[in-house]
Amino acid sequence: MFSTVNQGLSKRRFWSTFAGIAGLALVVGLGVLAPLLRPEAPHHPPLAKSDSETQILNTIAEIVRSGESYASVPAADGRMLRVLAEAVNAKSVVEVGTSTGISGLWLCLALNRTGGKLDTFELDPGRAALAHTHFQRAGVDRLVNLVQGDAHRNLRNVKGPVDLAFIDAEKQGYIDYLNVLLPLVRPGGLILAHNINMVPDYVAAVARNPELETVYYTQGGGLAVTLKKR
Ligand SMILES: C[S@@+](CC[C@H](N)C(=O)[O-])C[C@H]1O[C@@H](n2cnc3c(N)ncnc32)[C@H](O)[C@@H]1O
């Protein structure tokens, strides 16, 4: 009788230990496998179609090589900026947070084709000066209006319609930038915000607005891509 009770107990202990180990193995296995099952984006470098494109791409590469950049978008995001700006045939692009000009140069690859213009805003005088030099070196300074100073104030001088706005300045400012830019963006235009993981309030604000449709691009630093509906 005593040994039957003991056997029952050890059987139960065996099965609960087995279930625990199996559960743990499943969780660890899924954790290891999940990234392997996710399709990886194929990578290929951008290919220039014209001399002006070559000049812009070379300038971006030189800036990266020389370290004359600050918190700039990685190439994956820059290429996405270019694709989106060209896809909406952007004639008017506004960028908040120029830094030393790298994202602006990616946008200029599109503006070169669309015949559009970039208004870009940077608080820091040193970075703005470097950006100016870089735009000249890339041969796109004629496309760019660089405004040094506080964008919260200077953005109020922008006239719409804006085809594409790109927000990439201080994270606590994103909601104010959204509120100022949204009325200026044309129906069918885009508002892009960089580093989506760092701006939960911004993500909540675009997600709950029925005038907007937002999708998320998670390569590089991550972009919220928001369409102002027609
Ligand atoms: C993440 S960096 C921008 C990177 C740039 N878009 C690129 O990819 O090359 C953010 C920039 O926003 C600028 N910034 C911060 N607050 C600002 C403000 N109130 N007005 C304008 N620029 C601001 C910073 O000085 C900094 O250069």
Coordinates of C-alpha atoms and ligand atoms in Angstrom, one line a residue:
M1 CA 0.0 0.0 0.0
F2 CA 2.8 2.4 1.1
S3 CA 4.9 1.6 -2.0
T4 CA 1.9 2.1 -4.4
V5 CA 1.4 5.6 -3.0
N6 CA 5.1 6.3 -3.4
Q7 CA 5.1 5.0 -7.0
G8 CA 2.0 7.2 -7.7
L9 CA 3.8 10.3 -6.3
S10 CA 7.1 9.7 -8.3
K11 CA 5.1 9.0 -11.5
R12 CA 3.3 12.4 -11.1
R13 CA 6.7 14.1 -10.3
F14 CA 8.2 12.5 -13.5
W15 CA 5.4 13.7 -15.7
S16 CA 5.3 17.2 -14.2
T17 CA 9.1 17.5 -14.6
F18 CA 8.8 16.1 -18.2
A19 CA 6.0 18.7 -19.0
G20 CA 8.1 21.5 -17.6
I21 CA 11.2 20.6 -19.6
A22 CA 9.2 20.0 -22.8
G23 CA 7.5 23.5 -22.3
L24 CA 10.8 25.1 -21.8
A25 CA 12.3 23.4 -24.8
L26 CA 9.4 24.6 -26.9
V27 CA 9.7 28.2 -25.8
V28 CA 13.5 28.2 -26.4
G29 CA 13.1 26.4 -29.7
L30 CA 10.5 28.9 -31.0
G31 CA 12.7 31.8 -29.8
V32 CA 15.7 30.5 -31.8
L33 CA 13.7 29.5 -34.8
A34 CA 11.5 32.6 -35.2
P35 CA 14.3 34.9 -36.6
L36 CA 15.4 32.1 -38.9
L37 CA 11.9 31.6 -40.3
R38 CA 11.4 35.4 -40.9
P39 CA 12.4 36.1 -44.5
E40 CA 15.5 38.2 -44.6
A41 CA 15.5 41.2 -47.0
P42 CA 17.8 40.7 -49.9
H43 CA 20.5 43.2 -50.1
H44 CA 22.0 44.9 -53.1
P45 CA 23.7 48.3 -53.4
P46 CA 21.8 51.2 -55.1
L47 CA 22.9 51.6 -58.8
A48 CA 23.2 55.0 -60.3
K49 CA 21.4 55.8 -63.5
S50 CA 22.8 59.2 -64.1
D51 CA 25.9 61.4 -63.2
S52 CA 23.9 63.4 -60.8
E53 CA 22.7 60.3 -59.0
T54 CA 26.4 59.1 -58.8
Q55 CA 27.4 62.4 -57.4
I56 CA 24.8 62.2 -54.6
L57 CA 25.5 58.6 -53.8
N58 CA 29.3 59.3 -53.7
T59 CA 28.7 62.3 -51.4
I60 CA 26.7 60.1 -49.0
A61 CA 29.4 57.5 -49.0
E62 CA 32.1 60.1 -48.4
I63 CA 30.2 61.6 -45.4
V64 CA 29.8 58.2 -43.9
R65 CA 33.5 57.4 -44.5
S66 CA 34.7 60.7 -43.0
G67 CA 32.4 60.5 -40.0
E68 CA 30.9 63.9 -40.8
S69 CA 27.5 62.5 -39.8
Y70 CA 25.4 62.6 -36.6
A71 CA 22.5 60.2 -35.8
S72 CA 21.8 59.8 -39.5
V73 CA 19.5 57.4 -41.1
P74 CA 21.1 54.1 -42.2
A75 CA 21.1 53.4 -46.0
A76 CA 18.1 51.0 -45.7
D77 CA 15.9 53.9 -44.4
G78 CA 17.5 56.5 -46.8
R79 CA 16.6 54.3 -49.8
M80 CA 13.0 54.0 -48.5
L81 CA 12.8 57.8 -48.2
R82 CA 13.9 58.1 -51.8
V83 CA 11.4 55.4 -53.0
L84 CA 8.5 57.0 -51.2
A85 CA 9.3 60.5 -52.3
E86 CA 9.6 59.4 -55.9
A87 CA 6.5 57.2 -55.7
V88 CA 4.3 60.1 -54.7
N89 CA 6.0 62.3 -57.3
A90 CA 6.9 64.7 -54.4
K91 CA 7.4 68.3 -55.5
S92 CA 7.4 69.7 -51.9
V93 CA 9.2 67.8 -49.2
V94 CA 9.7 69.0 -45.6
E95 CA 12.3 67.5 -43.3
V96 CA 12.6 68.2 -39.6
G97 CA 16.1 67.3 -38.3
T98 CA 18.6 67.8 -41.1
S99 CA 21.7 66.9 -39.1
T100 CA 24.6 66.9 -41.6
G101 CA 22.4 66.2 -44.6
I102 CA 22.4 62.4 -45.2
S103 CA 18.6 61.9 -45.2
G104 CA 18.2 65.1 -47.2
L105 CA 20.6 63.7 -49.8
W106 CA 18.6 60.5 -50.1
L107 CA 15.4 62.6 -50.5
C108 CA 17.3 64.7 -53.2
L109 CA 17.8 61.5 -55.3
A110 CA 14.0 61.6 -55.7
L111 CA 13.7 65.4 -56.0
N112 CA 16.3 65.4 -58.8
R113 CA 13.8 63.3 -60.8
T114 CA 10.5 64.9 -59.7
G115 CA 11.7 68.5 -60.0
G116 CA 10.8 69.0 -56.4
K117 CA 12.3 71.1 -53.5
L118 CA 13.3 70.2 -50.0
D119 CA 12.7 72.5 -47.0
T120 CA 14.9 71.1 -44.2
F121 CA 15.2 72.4 -40.5
E122 CA 18.1 72.0 -38.2
L123 CA 18.7 73.5 -34.7
D124 CA 22.4 73.0 -34.4
P125 CA 24.5 75.6 -36.3
G126 CA 27.6 73.3 -36.8
R127 CA 25.5 70.5 -38.3
A128 CA 23.6 72.9 -40.5
A129 CA 26.9 74.3 -41.8
L130 CA 28.1 70.8 -42.6
A131 CA 24.8 69.9 -44.3
H132 CA 25.1 73.0 -46.4
T133 CA 28.6 72.0 -47.6
H134 CA 27.4 68.4 -48.3
F135 CA 24.4 69.6 -50.3
Q136 CA 26.9 71.8 -52.4
R137 CA 29.3 68.9 -52.8
A138 CA 26.4 66.6 -54.0
G139 CA 25.3 69.3 -56.5
V140 CA 21.8 69.6 -55.0
D141 CA 22.0 72.9 -53.1
R142 CA 19.7 74.4 -55.7
L143 CA 17.0 72.0 -54.6
V144 CA 17.4 72.6 -50.8
N145 CA 16.2 75.4 -48.5
L146 CA 18.1 74.8 -45.2
V147 CA 16.7 76.7 -42.3
Q148 CA 18.9 76.8 -39.1
G149 CA 17.0 77.3 -35.9
D150 CA 14.2 75.8 -33.8
A151 CA 11.9 73.9 -36.1
H152 CA 8.9 74.3 -33.7
R153 CA 9.0 78.0 -34.5
N154 CA 10.3 78.0 -38.1
L155 CA 8.0 75.3 -39.4
R156 CA 5.1 77.8 -38.9
N157 CA 6.4 79.7 -42.0
V158 CA 6.0 76.7 -44.3
K159 CA 3.3 77.0 -46.9
G160 CA 1.4 73.9 -48.1
P161 CA 0.7 71.8 -50.0
V162 CA 3.4 69.4 -48.8
D163 CA 3.7 66.1 -50.6
L164 CA 5.9 64.4 -48.1
A165 CA 7.1 65.3 -44.6
F166 CA 9.8 63.5 -42.7
I167 CA 10.1 63.9 -38.9
D168 CA 13.5 63.0 -37.5
A169 CA 14.4 65.6 -34.8
E170 CA 14.1 65.4 -31.0
K171 CA 11.6 62.6 -30.0
Q172 CA 9.6 64.6 -27.5
G173 CA 8.8 67.1 -30.3
Y174 CA 7.2 64.6 -32.7
I175 CA 3.6 65.3 -31.7
D176 CA 4.0 69.1 -32.1
Y177 CA 5.6 68.5 -35.5
L178 CA 2.7 66.2 -36.5
N179 CA 0.2 68.8 -35.5
V180 CA 1.9 71.6 -37.5
L181 CA 2.6 69.5 -40.6
L182 CA -0.7 67.5 -40.9
P183 CA -2.8 70.4 -42.2
L184 CA -0.1 71.3 -44.7
V185 CA 0.2 67.8 -46.2
R186 CA -2.0 67.3 -49.2
P187 CA -4.6 64.5 -49.3
G188 CA -2.7 61.5 -50.7
G189 CA 0.5 62.8 -49.2
L190 CA 2.8 61.1 -46.7
I191 CA 4.1 61.8 -43.2
L192 CA 7.1 59.7 -42.2
A193 CA 8.5 59.5 -38.7
H194 CA 11.9 57.9 -37.9
N195 CA 12.7 55.7 -34.9
I196 CA 9.2 54.5 -34.3
N197 CA 10.3 52.5 -31.2
M198 CA 11.2 55.7 -29.4
V199 CA 7.9 57.6 -30.0
P200 CA 5.0 55.6 -28.6
D201 CA 2.8 58.7 -28.2
Y202 CA 3.3 59.6 -31.8
V203 CA 2.4 56.1 -32.9
A204 CA -0.7 56.2 -30.7
A205 CA -1.7 59.6 -32.2
V206 CA -1.5 58.5 -35.8
A207 CA -3.1 55.2 -35.1
R208 CA -6.2 56.7 -33.6
N209 CA -6.8 59.3 -36.3
P210 CA -9.4 58.0 -38.9
E211 CA -8.0 60.6 -41.5
L212 CA -4.8 58.6 -41.5
E213 CA -3.5 55.1 -42.5
T214 CA -0.2 54.1 -41.0
V215 CA 2.1 51.2 -41.8
Y216 CA 5.5 50.5 -40.2
Y217 CA 8.7 49.8 -42.0
T218 CA 11.0 48.0 -39.5
Q219 CA 14.4 47.9 -41.3
G220 CA 17.1 50.2 -40.1
G221 CA 15.8 52.7 -37.5
G222 CA 12.2 52.0 -38.4
L223 CA 9.7 54.4 -40.1
A224 CA 6.1 55.1 -39.5
V225 CA 4.7 55.6 -43.0
T226 CA 1.4 57.6 -42.7
L227 CA -0.9 58.3 -45.6
K228 CA -3.2 61.3 -45.3
K229 CA -6.3 59.8 -46.8
R230 CA -8.1 61.5 -49.8
Ligands
LIG1 C1 18.4 62.1 -35.6 S1 19.2 63.6 -36.1 C2 18.6 63.8 -37.7 C3 19.3 62.9 -38.7 C4 19.1 63.3 -40.2 N1 17.6 63.2 -40.5 C5 19.8 62.3 -41.0 O1 19.3 61.2 -41.2 O2 20.8 62.6 -41.6 C6 18.2 64.8 -35.2 C7 18.5 66.2 -35.5 O3 17.5 67.0 -35.1 C8 18.0 68.2 -34.6 N2 17.0 68.9 -33.8 C9 16.7 68.6 -32.5 N3 15.8 69.5 -32.0 C10 15.5 70.3 -33.0 C11 14.6 71.4 -33.2 N4 13.8 71.9 -32.2 N5 14.6 72.1 -34.4 C12 15.3 71.6 -35.4 N6 16.2 70.6 -35.3 C13 16.3 70.0 -34.2 C14 19.2 67.8 -33.9 O4 20.1 68.9 -33.7 C15 19.8 66.7 -34.8 O5 20.7 67.1 -35.7

